[in-house]
PDB file of N, CA and C in Angstrom:
ATOM      1  N   UNK X   1       0.848  -0.968   0.070  1.00 63.00           N
ATOM      2  CA  UNK X   1      -0.179   0.114   0.024  1.00 63.00           C
ATOM      3  C   UNK X   1       0.880   1.314   0.125  1.00 63.00           C
ATOM      4  N   UNK X   2       1.920   1.232   0.868  1.00 68.00           N
ATOM      5  CA  UNK X   2       2.683   2.344   0.742  1.00 68.00           C
ATOM      6  C   UNK X   2       3.205   2.814  -0.460  1.00 68.00           C
ATOM      7  N   UNK X   3       3.758   1.342  -1.082  1.00 69.00           N
ATOM      8  CA  UNK X   3       4.511   1.541  -2.564  1.00 69.00           C
ATOM      9  C   UNK X   3       3.366   2.383  -3.514  1.00 69.00           C
ATOM     10  N   UNK X   4       2.578   2.116  -3.410  1.00 68.00           N
ATOM     11  CA  UNK X   4       1.090   2.421  -4.115  1.00 68.00           C
ATOM     12  C   UNK X   4       1.065   3.925  -3.923  1.00 68.00           C
ATOM     13  N   UNK X   5       0.973   4.153  -2.905  1.00 66.00           N
ATOM     14  CA  UNK X   5       0.924   5.881  -2.354  1.00 66.00           C
ATOM     15  C   UNK X   5       2.353   6.734  -3.133  1.00 66.00           C
ATOM     16  N   UNK X   6       3.361   6.233  -2.510  1.00 68.00           N
ATOM     17  CA  UNK X   6       4.664   7.016  -3.060  1.00 68.00           C
ATOM     18  C   UNK X   6       4.787   7.126  -4.596  1.00 68.00           C
ATOM     19  N   UNK X   7       4.578   5.909  -5.644  1.00 69.00           N
ATOM     20  CA  UNK X   7       4.204   5.937  -6.692  1.00 69.00           C
ATOM     21  C   UNK X   7       3.359   7.166  -7.228  1.00 69.00           C
ATOM     22  N   UNK X   8       2.039   7.330  -6.531  1.00 64.00           N
ATOM     23  CA  UNK X   8       0.860   8.149  -6.839  1.00 64.00           C
ATOM     24  C   UNK X   8       1.670   9.657  -6.659  1.00 64.00           C
ATOM     25  N   UNK X   9       2.154   9.574  -5.532  1.00 63.00           N
ATOM     26  CA  UNK X   9       2.996  11.499  -5.037  1.00 63.00           C
ATOM     27  C   UNK X   9       3.606  11.119  -6.378  1.00 63.00           C
ATOM     28  N   UNK X  10       4.660  10.623  -6.893  1.00 69.00           N
ATOM     29  CA  UNK X  10       5.880  10.915  -7.659  1.00 69.00           C
ATOM     30  C   UNK X  10       5.174  11.239  -8.978  1.00 69.00           C
ATOM     31  N   UNK X  11       4.086  10.677  -9.089  1.00 66.00           N
ATOM     32  CA  UNK X  11       3.322  11.175 -10.577  1.00 66.00           C
ATOM     33  C   UNK X  11       2.665  12.632 -10.478  1.00 66.00           C
ATOM     34  N   UNK X  12       2.060  12.640  -9.475  1.00 64.00           N
ATOM     35  CA  UNK X  12       1.478  14.066  -9.737  1.00 64.00           C
ATOM     36  C   UNK X  12       2.502  15.277  -9.369  1.00 64.00           C
ATOM     37  N   UNK X  13       3.182  14.756  -8.351  1.00 63.00           N
ATOM     38  CA  UNK X  13       4.121  15.946  -8.058  1.00 63.00           C
ATOM     39  C   UNK X  13       3.663  16.304  -6.940  1.00 63.00           C
ATOM     40  N   UNK X  14       4.506  17.238  -5.937  1.00 59.00           N
ATOM     41  CA  UNK X  14       4.133  17.897  -4.952  1.00 59.00           C
ATOM     42  C   UNK X  14       3.788  19.129  -5.115  1.00 59.00           C
ATOM     43  N   UNK X  15       4.028  19.663  -5.888  1.00 59.00           N
ATOM     44  CA  UNK X  15       3.488  21.196  -6.190  1.00 59.00           C
ATOM     45  C   UNK X  15       1.771  21.174  -6.401  1.00 59.00           C
ATOM     46  N   UNK X  16       1.301  19.739  -6.594  1.00 61.00           N
ATOM     47  CA  UNK X  16      -0.172  19.800  -6.860  1.00 61.00           C
ATOM     48  C   UNK X  16      -0.950  19.592  -5.663  1.00 61.00           C
ATOM     49  N   UNK X  17      -0.115  19.231  -4.488  1.00 61.00           N
ATOM     50  CA  UNK X  17      -0.857  18.995  -3.355  1.00 61.00           C
ATOM     51  C   UNK X  17      -0.533  19.953  -2.552  1.00 61.00           C
ATOM     52  N   UNK X  18      -0.198  21.235  -2.608  1.00 66.00           N
ATOM     53  CA  UNK X  18      -0.319  22.626  -1.844  1.00 66.00           C
ATOM     54  C   UNK X  18      -2.049  22.846  -2.019  1.00 66.00           C
ATOM     55  N   UNK X  19      -2.159  23.250  -0.972  1.00 65.00           N
ATOM     56  CA  UNK X  19      -3.878  23.774  -0.683  1.00 65.00           C
ATOM     57  C   UNK X  19      -3.815  25.179  -0.965  1.00 65.00           C
ATOM     58  N   UNK X  20      -4.959  25.145  -1.911  1.00 67.00           N
ATOM     59  CA  UNK X  20      -5.279  26.470  -2.345  1.00 67.00           C
ATOM     60  C   UNK X  20      -5.918  27.464  -1.421  1.00 67.00           C
ATOM     61  N   UNK X  21      -5.202  28.699  -1.663  1.00 70.00           N
ATOM     62  CA  UNK X  21      -5.651  29.815  -0.575  1.00 70.00           C
ATOM     63  C   UNK X  21      -7.143  30.379  -0.625  1.00 70.00           C
ATOM     64  N   UNK X  22      -7.887  30.482   0.168  1.00 70.00           N
ATOM     65  CA  UNK X  22      -8.989  30.825   0.511  1.00 70.00           C
ATOM     66  C   UNK X  22      -8.884  32.506   0.287  1.00 70.00           C
ATOM     67  N   UNK X  23      -9.874  33.210  -0.637  1.00 75.00           N
ATOM     68  CA  UNK X  23      -9.859  34.118  -0.616  1.00 75.00           C
ATOM     69  C   UNK X  23     -10.802  34.599   0.242  1.00 75.00           C
ATOM     70  N   UNK X  24     -10.783  35.895   0.768  1.00 76.00           N
ATOM     71  CA  UNK X  24     -12.094  36.220   1.804  1.00 76.00           C
ATOM     72  C   UNK X  24     -12.376  37.830   1.178  1.00 76.00           C
ATOM     73  N   UNK X  25     -13.782  37.925   0.707  1.00 77.00           N
ATOM     74  CA  UNK X  25     -13.786  39.495  -0.044  1.00 77.00           C
ATOM     75  C   UNK X  25     -15.133  39.998   1.295  1.00 77.00           C
ATOM     76  N   UNK X  26     -15.041  41.284   0.952  1.00 74.00           N
ATOM     77  CA  UNK X  26     -15.810  42.214   1.481  1.00 74.00           C
ATOM     78  C   UNK X  26     -17.421  42.021   1.251  1.00 74.00           C
ATOM     79  N   UNK X  27     -17.505  41.226   0.696  1.00 83.00           N
ATOM     80  CA  UNK X  27     -19.003  40.631   0.281  1.00 83.00           C
ATOM     81  C   UNK X  27     -19.036  39.693   1.209  1.00 83.00           C
ATOM     82  N   UNK X  28     -18.320  38.853   1.933  1.00 82.00           N
ATOM     83  CA  UNK X  28     -18.338  37.646   2.499  1.00 82.00           C
ATOM     84  C   UNK X  28     -18.927  38.316   3.824  1.00 82.00           C
ATOM     85  N   UNK X  29     -18.117  39.643   4.117  1.00 78.00           N
ATOM     86  CA  UNK X  29     -18.033  40.288   5.539  1.00 78.00           C
ATOM     87  C   UNK X  29     -19.613  40.910   5.846  1.00 78.00           C
ATOM     88  N   UNK X  30     -20.153  41.021   4.583  1.00 84.00           N
ATOM     89  CA  UNK X  30     -21.424  42.009   4.796  1.00 84.00           C
ATOM     90  C   UNK X  30     -22.779  41.183   4.382  1.00 84.00           C
ATOM     91  N   UNK X  31     -22.438  39.922   3.894  1.00 87.00           N
ATOM     92  CA  UNK X  31     -23.224  38.756   4.000  1.00 87.00           C
ATOM     93  C   UNK X  31     -23.435  38.050   4.790  1.00 87.00           C
ATOM     94  N   UNK X  32     -22.610  38.318   5.562  1.00 84.00           N
ATOM     95  CA  UNK X  32     -22.647  36.928   7.373  1.00 84.00           C
ATOM     96  C   UNK X  32     -23.454  37.358   7.307  1.00 84.00           C
ATOM     97  N   UNK X  33     -24.300  36.388   8.536  1.00 87.00           N
ATOM     98  CA  UNK X  33     -25.913  36.219   8.960  1.00 87.00           C
ATOM     99  C   UNK X  33     -25.607  36.461  10.599  1.00 87.00           C
ATOM    100  N   UNK X  34     -24.912  36.166  11.092  1.00 90.00           N
ATOM    101  CA  UNK X  34     -24.388  36.454  12.742  1.00 90.00           C
ATOM    102  C   UNK X  34     -23.330  37.065  13.099  1.00 90.00           C
ATOM    103  N   UNK X  35     -23.377  37.655  14.034  1.00 91.00           N
ATOM    104  CA  UNK X  35     -21.888  38.178  14.350  1.00 91.00           C
ATOM    105  C   UNK X  35     -21.053  36.960  14.792  1.00 91.00           C
ATOM    106  N   UNK X  36     -21.671  36.072  14.932  1.00 92.00           N
ATOM    107  CA  UNK X  36     -20.415  34.805  15.036  1.00 92.00           C
ATOM    108  C   UNK X  36     -19.834  34.110  13.758  1.00 92.00           C
ATOM    109  N   UNK X  37     -20.552  34.403  12.416  1.00 89.00           N
ATOM    110  CA  UNK X  37     -20.000  34.207  11.405  1.00 89.00           C
ATOM    111  C   UNK X  37     -19.251  35.268  10.748  1.00 89.00           C
ATOM    112  N   UNK X  38     -19.349  36.730  11.208  1.00 87.00           N
ATOM    113  CA  UNK X  38     -18.269  37.501  11.059  1.00 87.00           C
ATOM    114  C   UNK X  38     -17.280  37.683  11.714  1.00 87.00           C
ATOM    115  N   UNK X  39     -17.524  37.246  13.107  1.00 89.00           N
ATOM    116  CA  UNK X  39     -16.200  36.806  14.054  1.00 89.00           C
ATOM    117  C   UNK X  39     -15.308  35.840  13.378  1.00 89.00           C
ATOM    118  N   UNK X  40     -15.713  35.053  12.655  1.00 89.00           N
ATOM    119  CA  UNK X  40     -15.114  33.707  12.350  1.00 89.00           C
ATOM    120  C   UNK X  40     -14.403  34.313  11.273  1.00 89.00           C
ATOM    121  N   UNK X  41     -14.790  35.290  10.170  1.00 88.00           N
ATOM    122  CA  UNK X  41     -14.246  35.481   8.851  1.00 88.00           C
ATOM    123  C   UNK X  41     -13.135  36.118   9.085  1.00 88.00           C
ATOM    124  N   UNK X  42     -13.013  37.463  10.472  1.00 88.00           N
ATOM    125  CA  UNK X  42     -12.624  38.404  10.554  1.00 88.00           C
ATOM    126  C   UNK X  42     -11.149  37.483  11.132  1.00 88.00           C
ATOM    127  N   UNK X  43     -11.565  36.778  11.735  1.00 91.00           N
ATOM    128  CA  UNK X  43     -10.547  35.329  12.117  1.00 91.00           C
ATOM    129  C   UNK X  43      -9.516  35.336  11.034  1.00 91.00           C
ATOM    130  N   UNK X  44     -10.496  34.494  10.438  1.00 88.00           N
ATOM    131  CA  UNK X  44      -9.446  33.784   9.180  1.00 88.00           C
ATOM    132  C   UNK X  44      -8.896  34.702   8.404  1.00 88.00           C
ATOM    133  N   UNK X  45      -9.156  36.108   8.185  1.00 87.00           N
ATOM    134  CA  UNK X  45      -8.334  37.038   7.414  1.00 87.00           C
ATOM    135  C   UNK X  45      -7.432  37.568   8.109  1.00 87.00           C
ATOM    136  N   UNK X  46      -6.879  37.668   9.669  1.00 90.00           N
ATOM    137  CA  UNK X  46      -6.176  37.617  10.170  1.00 90.00           C
ATOM    138  C   UNK X  46      -5.129  36.492  10.126  1.00 90.00           C
ATOM    139  N   UNK X  47      -5.661  35.157  10.168  1.00 89.00           N
ATOM    140  CA  UNK X  47      -4.471  34.603   9.728  1.00 89.00           C
ATOM    141  C   UNK X  47      -4.077  34.293   8.551  1.00 89.00           C
ATOM    142  N   UNK X  48      -4.752  34.944   7.952  1.00 86.00           N
ATOM    143  CA  UNK X  48      -4.074  34.826   5.827  1.00 86.00           C
ATOM    144  C   UNK X  48      -3.453  35.949   6.119  1.00 86.00           C
ATOM    145  N   UNK X  49      -3.544  37.272   6.515  1.00 87.00           N
ATOM    146  CA  UNK X  49      -2.799  38.297   6.469  1.00 87.00           C
ATOM    147  C   UNK X  49      -2.624  39.536   7.853  1.00 87.00           C
ATOM    148  N   UNK X  50      -1.957  38.873   8.283  1.00 91.00           N
ATOM    149  CA  UNK X  50      -2.137  39.689   9.641  1.00 91.00           C
ATOM    150  C   UNK X  50      -1.713  41.004   9.494  1.00 91.00           C
ATOM    151  N   UNK X  51      -0.444  41.140   8.386  1.00 93.00           N
ATOM    152  CA  UNK X  51       0.181  42.558   8.486  1.00 93.00           C
ATOM    153  C   UNK X  51      -0.874  43.354   8.141  1.00 93.00           C
ATOM    154  N   UNK X  52      -1.569  43.127   6.911  1.00 90.00           N
ATOM    155  CA  UNK X  52      -2.426  44.134   6.262  1.00 90.00           C
ATOM    156  C   UNK X  52      -3.941  44.363   7.363  1.00 90.00           C
ATOM    157  N   UNK X  53      -4.172  43.626   8.334  1.00 90.00           N
ATOM    158  CA  UNK X  53      -5.158  43.683   8.880  1.00 90.00           C
ATOM    159  C   UNK X  53      -4.551  44.829  10.161  1.00 90.00           C
ATOM    160  N   UNK X  54      -3.313  44.685  10.564  1.00 94.00           N
ATOM    161  CA  UNK X  54      -2.852  45.624  11.218  1.00 94.00           C
ATOM    162  C   UNK X  54      -2.628  46.958  10.757  1.00 94.00           C
ATOM    163  N   UNK X  55      -2.321  46.849   9.437  1.00 93.00           N
ATOM    164  CA  UNK X  55      -2.214  48.610   8.733  1.00 93.00           C
ATOM    165  C   UNK X  55      -3.068  48.997   8.564  1.00 93.00           C
ATOM    166  N   UNK X  56      -4.310  48.339   8.602  1.00 90.00           N
ATOM    167  CA  UNK X  56      -5.820  49.164   8.515  1.00 90.00           C
ATOM    168  C   UNK X  56      -6.036  49.585   9.708  1.00 90.00           C
ATOM    169  N   UNK X  57      -5.665  48.523  10.889  1.00 91.00           N
ATOM    170  CA  UNK X  57      -5.847  49.474  12.207  1.00 91.00           C
ATOM    171  C   UNK X  57      -5.260  50.553  12.126  1.00 91.00           C
ATOM    172  N   UNK X  58      -4.377  50.345  11.880  1.00 94.00           N
ATOM    173  CA  UNK X  58      -3.476  51.565  12.111  1.00 94.00           C
ATOM    174  C   UNK X  58      -3.760  53.038  11.561  1.00 94.00           C
ATOM    175  N   UNK X  59      -4.340  52.290  10.006  1.00 94.00           N
ATOM    176  CA  UNK X  59      -4.969  54.020   9.878  1.00 94.00           C
ATOM    177  C   UNK X  59      -6.316  54.371  10.069  1.00 94.00           C
ATOM    178  N   UNK X  60      -6.914  53.325  10.819  1.00 91.00           N
ATOM    179  CA  UNK X  60      -7.894  53.579  11.558  1.00 91.00           C
ATOM    180  C   UNK X  60      -8.086  54.721  12.615  1.00 91.00           C
ATOM    181  N   UNK X  61      -6.895  54.191  13.793  1.00 94.00           N
ATOM    182  CA  UNK X  61      -6.741  54.779  14.797  1.00 94.00           C
ATOM    183  C   UNK X  61      -5.515  56.115  14.723  1.00 94.00           C
ATOM    184  N   UNK X  62      -5.083  56.276  13.341  1.00 94.00           N
ATOM    185  CA  UNK X  62      -4.721  57.765  13.163  1.00 94.00           C
ATOM    186  C   UNK X  62      -5.577  58.587  12.758  1.00 94.00           C
ATOM    187  N   UNK X  63      -6.233  58.176  12.332  1.00 93.00           N
ATOM    188  CA  UNK X  63      -7.586  58.725  11.606  1.00 93.00           C
ATOM    189  C   UNK X  63      -8.474  59.368  12.497  1.00 93.00           C
ATOM    190  N   UNK X  64      -8.652  58.786  13.505  1.00 93.00           N
ATOM    191  CA  UNK X  64      -9.585  59.050  15.034  1.00 93.00           C
ATOM    192  C   UNK X  64      -9.043  59.695  15.637  1.00 93.00           C
ATOM    193  N   UNK X  65      -7.652  59.847  15.802  1.00 92.00           N
ATOM    194  CA  UNK X  65      -6.844  60.566  16.349  1.00 92.00           C
ATOM    195  C   UNK X  65      -6.430  62.118  16.114  1.00 92.00           C
ATOM    196  N   UNK X  66      -6.522  62.226  14.486  1.00 86.00           N
ATOM    197  CA  UNK X  66      -6.805  63.221  13.850  1.00 86.00           C
ATOM    198  C   UNK X  66      -7.616  64.030  13.908  1.00 86.00           C
ATOM    199  N   UNK X  67      -9.161  63.554  14.669  1.00 71.00           N
ATOM    200  CA  UNK X  67     -10.055  64.704  14.607  1.00 71.00           C
ATOM    201  C   UNK X  67     -10.293  65.293  15.592  1.00 71.00           C
TER     202      UNK X  67
END
């Protein structure tokens, strides 16, 4: 069984086994039904691109402090 698995893996190639990246859109946040759904989407977004989320929050804070 292990030999078959190794053969299949060598035929497919490792690059084909990478998980596809999940894209979170603004529409998903707007159409989320419940608060829990929105929190789950935001958590996924932070896990995907935490630097981008941090930059957005920094810009919000800067804008609020300048008012």
